[in-house]
PDB file of C-alpha atoms in Angstrom:
ATOM      1  CA  MET N   9     -29.967  -0.192 -10.884  1.00 59.00           C
ATOM      2  CA  SER N  10     -26.786  -1.749 -12.737  1.00 62.00           C
ATOM      3  CA  LYS N  11     -23.438  -1.274 -11.814  1.00 64.00           C
ATOM      4  CA  SER N  12     -23.089   0.171 -15.342  1.00 68.00           C
ATOM      5  CA  GLU N  13     -26.074   2.497 -14.677  1.00 64.00           C
ATOM      6  CA  ILE N  14     -24.359   3.742 -11.360  1.00 59.00           C
ATOM      7  CA  LYS N  15     -21.218   4.342 -13.386  1.00 70.00           C
ATOM      8  CA  SER N  16     -23.269   6.636 -15.633  1.00 79.00           C
ATOM      9  CA  GLU N  17     -25.478   8.566 -13.360  1.00 87.00           C
ATOM     10  CA  ASN N  18     -22.140   9.596 -11.401  1.00 88.00           C
ATOM     11  CA  ASN N  19     -19.954  10.083 -14.581  1.00 94.00           C
ATOM     12  CA  HIS N  20     -18.047  13.814 -14.528  1.00 93.00           C
ATOM     13  CA  LYS N  21     -19.759  14.795 -11.065  1.00 92.00           C
ATOM     14  CA  ILE N  22     -18.065  15.606  -7.767  1.00 91.00           C
ATOM     15  CA  ASN N  23     -17.239  12.312  -6.232  1.00 91.00           C
ATOM     16  CA  TYR N  24     -14.767  12.829  -3.652  1.00 93.00           C
ATOM     17  CA  ILE N  25     -13.132  15.646  -1.572  1.00 94.00           C
ATOM     18  CA  GLU N  26      -9.604  15.346  -0.405  1.00 91.00           C
ATOM     19  CA  PHE N  27      -8.010  17.511   2.302  1.00 89.00           C
ATOM     20  CA  VAL N  28      -4.571  17.854   3.577  1.00 87.00           C
ATOM     21  CA  SER N  29      -3.580  17.294   7.304  1.00 88.00           C
ATOM     22  CA  THR N  30      -0.197  17.421   9.021  1.00 86.00           C
ATOM     23  CA  ASP N  31      -1.892  15.658  11.999  1.00 89.00           C
ATOM     24  CA  MET N  32      -3.959  12.524  11.060  1.00 90.00           C
ATOM     25  CA  GLU N  33      -5.011  11.529  14.595  1.00 92.00           C
ATOM     26  CA  ARG N  34      -5.884  15.206  15.394  1.00 89.00           C
ATOM     27  CA  ALA N  35      -8.310  15.598  12.346  1.00 91.00           C
ATOM     28  CA  LYS N  36      -9.709  12.271  12.840  1.00 92.00           C
ATOM     29  CA  LYS N  37     -10.681  13.219  16.567  1.00 93.00           C
ATOM     30  CA  PHE N  38     -11.725  17.084  15.344  1.00 88.00           C
ATOM     31  CA  TYR N  39     -14.337  15.711  12.796  1.00 90.00           C
ATOM     32  CA  SER N  40     -15.995  12.815  14.697  1.00 93.00           C
ATOM     33  CA  THR N  41     -16.236  15.137  17.467  1.00 91.00           C
ATOM     34  CA  VAL N  42     -18.047  18.302  15.648  1.00 78.00           C
ATOM     35  CA  PHE N  43     -19.613  16.199  12.933  1.00 80.00           C
ATOM     36  CA  GLY N  44     -19.696  12.944  13.695  1.00 91.00           C
ATOM     37  CA  TRP N  45     -17.790  11.790  10.587  1.00 94.00           C
ATOM     38  CA  GLY N  46     -16.334   8.032  10.622  1.00 97.00           C
ATOM     39  CA  PHE N  47     -12.863   7.303   9.336  1.00 96.00           C
ATOM     40  CA  GLU N  48     -10.937   4.737   7.536  1.00 97.00           C
ATOM     41  CA  ASP N  49      -7.021   4.403   7.781  1.00 96.00           C
ATOM     42  CA  TRP N  50      -5.172   3.445   4.924  1.00 95.00           C
ATOM     43  CA  GLY N  51      -1.633   3.475   6.059  1.00 91.00           C
ATOM     44  CA  PRO N  52       0.298   6.342   7.519  1.00 90.00           C
ATOM     45  CA  GLU N  53      -0.481   9.098   5.230  1.00 92.00           C
ATOM     46  CA  TYR N  54      -4.226   8.697   4.055  1.00 95.00           C
ATOM     47  CA  VAL N  55      -7.427   8.436   5.659  1.00 95.00           C
ATOM     48  CA  SER N  56     -11.120   8.601   4.089  1.00 96.00           C
ATOM     49  CA  PHE N  57     -14.180   9.806   5.761  1.00 95.00           C
ATOM     50  CA  SER N  58     -17.843   9.187   5.431  1.00 96.00           C
ATOM     51  CA  GLY N  59     -21.144  10.406   6.887  1.00 94.00           C
ATOM     52  CA  ALA N  60     -20.207  14.235   5.367  1.00 90.00           C
ATOM     53  CA  GLY N  61     -22.843  14.202   2.631  1.00 88.00           C
ATOM     54  CA  VAL N  62     -19.779  13.373   0.056  1.00 92.00           C
ATOM     55  CA  ASP N  63     -16.925  10.871   0.648  1.00 92.00           C
ATOM     56  CA  GLY N  64     -13.554  12.393   0.996  1.00 95.00           C
ATOM     57  CA  GLY N  65     -10.086  11.767   2.940  1.00 94.00           C
ATOM     58  CA  PHE N  66      -7.202  13.666   4.561  1.00 91.00           C
ATOM     59  CA  ARG N  67      -3.728  13.015   2.754  1.00 91.00           C
ATOM     60  CA  ALA N  68      -0.865  13.753   4.724  1.00 89.00           C
ATOM     61  CA  GLY N  69       1.143  17.319   3.900  1.00 84.00           C
ATOM     62  CA  VAL N  70       1.209  20.863   4.679  1.00 78.00           C
ATOM     63  CA  ALA N  71      -2.435  22.670   3.477  1.00 68.00           C
ATOM     64  CA  HIS N  72      -1.846  25.828   1.575  1.00 68.00           C
ATOM     65  CA  GLU N  73      -4.289  28.717   0.580  1.00 61.00           C
ATOM     66  CA  ASP N  74      -5.245  27.021  -2.823  1.00 66.00           C
ATOM     67  CA  GLY N  75      -7.546  24.716  -0.337  1.00 77.00           C
ATOM     68  CA  PRO N  76      -9.180  20.998  -0.742  1.00 87.00           C
ATOM     69  CA  LEU N  77      -8.927  18.955  -3.761  1.00 91.00           C
ATOM     70  CA  VAL N  78     -12.174  18.369  -5.488  1.00 90.00           C
ATOM     71  CA  ILE N  79     -12.362  14.969  -7.087  1.00 93.00           C
ATOM     72  CA  LEU N  80     -14.827  13.934 -10.176  1.00 90.00           C
ATOM     73  CA  TYR N  81     -15.495  10.567 -11.030  1.00 94.00           C
ATOM     74  CA  ALA N  82     -15.247   9.084 -15.215  1.00 93.00           C
ATOM     75  CA  SER N  83     -16.054   5.924 -16.273  1.00 93.00           C
ATOM     76  CA  ASP N  84     -13.494   6.517 -18.959  1.00 94.00           C
ATOM     77  CA  LEU N  85     -10.261   8.347 -17.797  1.00 95.00           C
ATOM     78  CA  ALA N  86      -8.508   8.542 -20.775  1.00 95.00           C
ATOM     79  CA  ALA N  87     -11.233  10.100 -22.786  1.00 93.00           C
ATOM     80  CA  THR N  88     -11.594  12.586 -20.049  1.00 95.00           C
ATOM     81  CA  GLU N  89      -7.902  13.201 -19.718  1.00 94.00           C
ATOM     82  CA  LYS N  90      -8.193  13.938 -23.584  1.00 94.00           C
ATOM     83  CA  ALA N  91     -11.381  16.178 -23.229  1.00 93.00           C
ATOM     84  CA  VAL N  92      -9.507  18.110 -20.421  1.00 93.00           C
ATOM     85  CA  MET N  93      -6.608  18.901 -22.303  1.00 92.00           C
ATOM     86  CA  ASP N  94      -8.587  19.407 -25.753  1.00 91.00           C
ATOM     87  CA  ALA N  95     -10.650  22.182 -23.720  1.00 89.00           C
ATOM     88  CA  GLY N  96      -7.391  23.723 -22.897  1.00 89.00           C
ATOM     89  CA  GLY N  97      -6.761  22.384 -19.550  1.00 91.00           C
ATOM     90  CA  ARG N  98      -3.243  20.870 -18.432  1.00 93.00           C
ATOM     91  CA  VAL N  99      -2.701  17.864 -16.630  1.00 96.00           C
ATOM     92  CA  THR N 100      -0.746  18.731 -13.426  1.00 95.00           C
ATOM     93  CA  VAL N 101      -0.336  15.375 -12.330  1.00 96.00           C
ATOM     94  CA  PRO N 102      -0.309  12.627 -14.632  1.00 97.00           C
ATOM     95  CA  ILE N 103      -2.398   9.114 -14.254  1.00 97.00           C
ATOM     96  CA  PHE N 104      -1.239   7.316 -11.234  1.00 97.00           C
ATOM     97  CA  GLU N 105      -2.710   4.199  -9.554  1.00 97.00           C
ATOM     98  CA  PHE N 106      -3.990   4.350  -5.717  1.00 94.00           C
ATOM     99  CA  PRO N 107      -5.528   1.314  -3.726  1.00 91.00           C
ATOM    100  CA  GLY N 108      -9.259   1.330  -5.569  1.00 92.00           C
ATOM    101  CA  GLY N 109      -8.407   2.951  -8.554  1.00 96.00           C
ATOM    102  CA  ARG N 110      -6.388   5.461 -11.011  1.00 98.00           C
ATOM    103  CA  ARG N 111      -6.279   9.216 -11.050  1.00 97.00           C
ATOM    104  CA  PHE N 112      -4.909  12.401 -12.683  1.00 96.00           C
ATOM    105  CA  HIS N 113      -4.911  15.816 -11.692  1.00 95.00           C
ATOM    106  CA  PHE N 114      -5.738  18.953 -13.835  1.00 89.00           C
ATOM    107  CA  ALA N 115      -5.612  22.905 -14.208  1.00 88.00           C
ATOM    108  CA  ASP N 116      -8.692  24.387 -15.452  1.00 86.00           C
ATOM    109  CA  GLY N 117      -6.885  27.240 -16.924  1.00 79.00           C
ATOM    110  CA  VAL N 118      -8.927  29.694 -14.687  1.00 67.00           C
ATOM    111  CA  GLY N 119      -7.160  28.990 -11.447  1.00 75.00           C
ATOM    112  CA  ASN N 120      -7.960  25.733 -10.503  1.00 76.00           C
ATOM    113  CA  VAL N 121      -6.834  22.440  -9.803  1.00 87.00           C
ATOM    114  CA  LEU N 122      -9.008  19.410  -9.540  1.00 87.00           C
ATOM    115  CA  ALA N 123      -8.360  15.475  -9.917  1.00 93.00           C
ATOM    116  CA  VAL N 124     -10.708  12.591 -11.891  1.00 93.00           C
ATOM    117  CA  TRP N 125     -10.806   9.247 -10.941  1.00 96.00           C
ATOM    118  CA  SER N 126     -11.841   5.822 -12.424  1.00 96.00           C
ATOM    119  CA  GLU N 127     -11.677   1.735 -11.320  1.00 93.00           C
TER     120      GLU N 127
END
């Protein structure tokens, strides 16, 4: 399967879930011990995990009742952002860069906040 076919296959599907943690070492110890997840540190404020059935990570912060951040993949980030706004959604965090890509967050108008990322 070519890289473009993989991107097309993953377009607009859940690709990543991001949790919040006040203690990265404790989160890594808990999830590796209980579920066998593996981890990769990306500095003091972010750690990604693998082995959970879907990729994800923990970012530094205080968890709240809104739950984890579900992140979708888009082959065309700008087109997806426009589609979100055209459908009545609202961008809550404008496009920003991170190691490995770019993403934005949006509210869907019915109480959910999600994110979309691309290379």
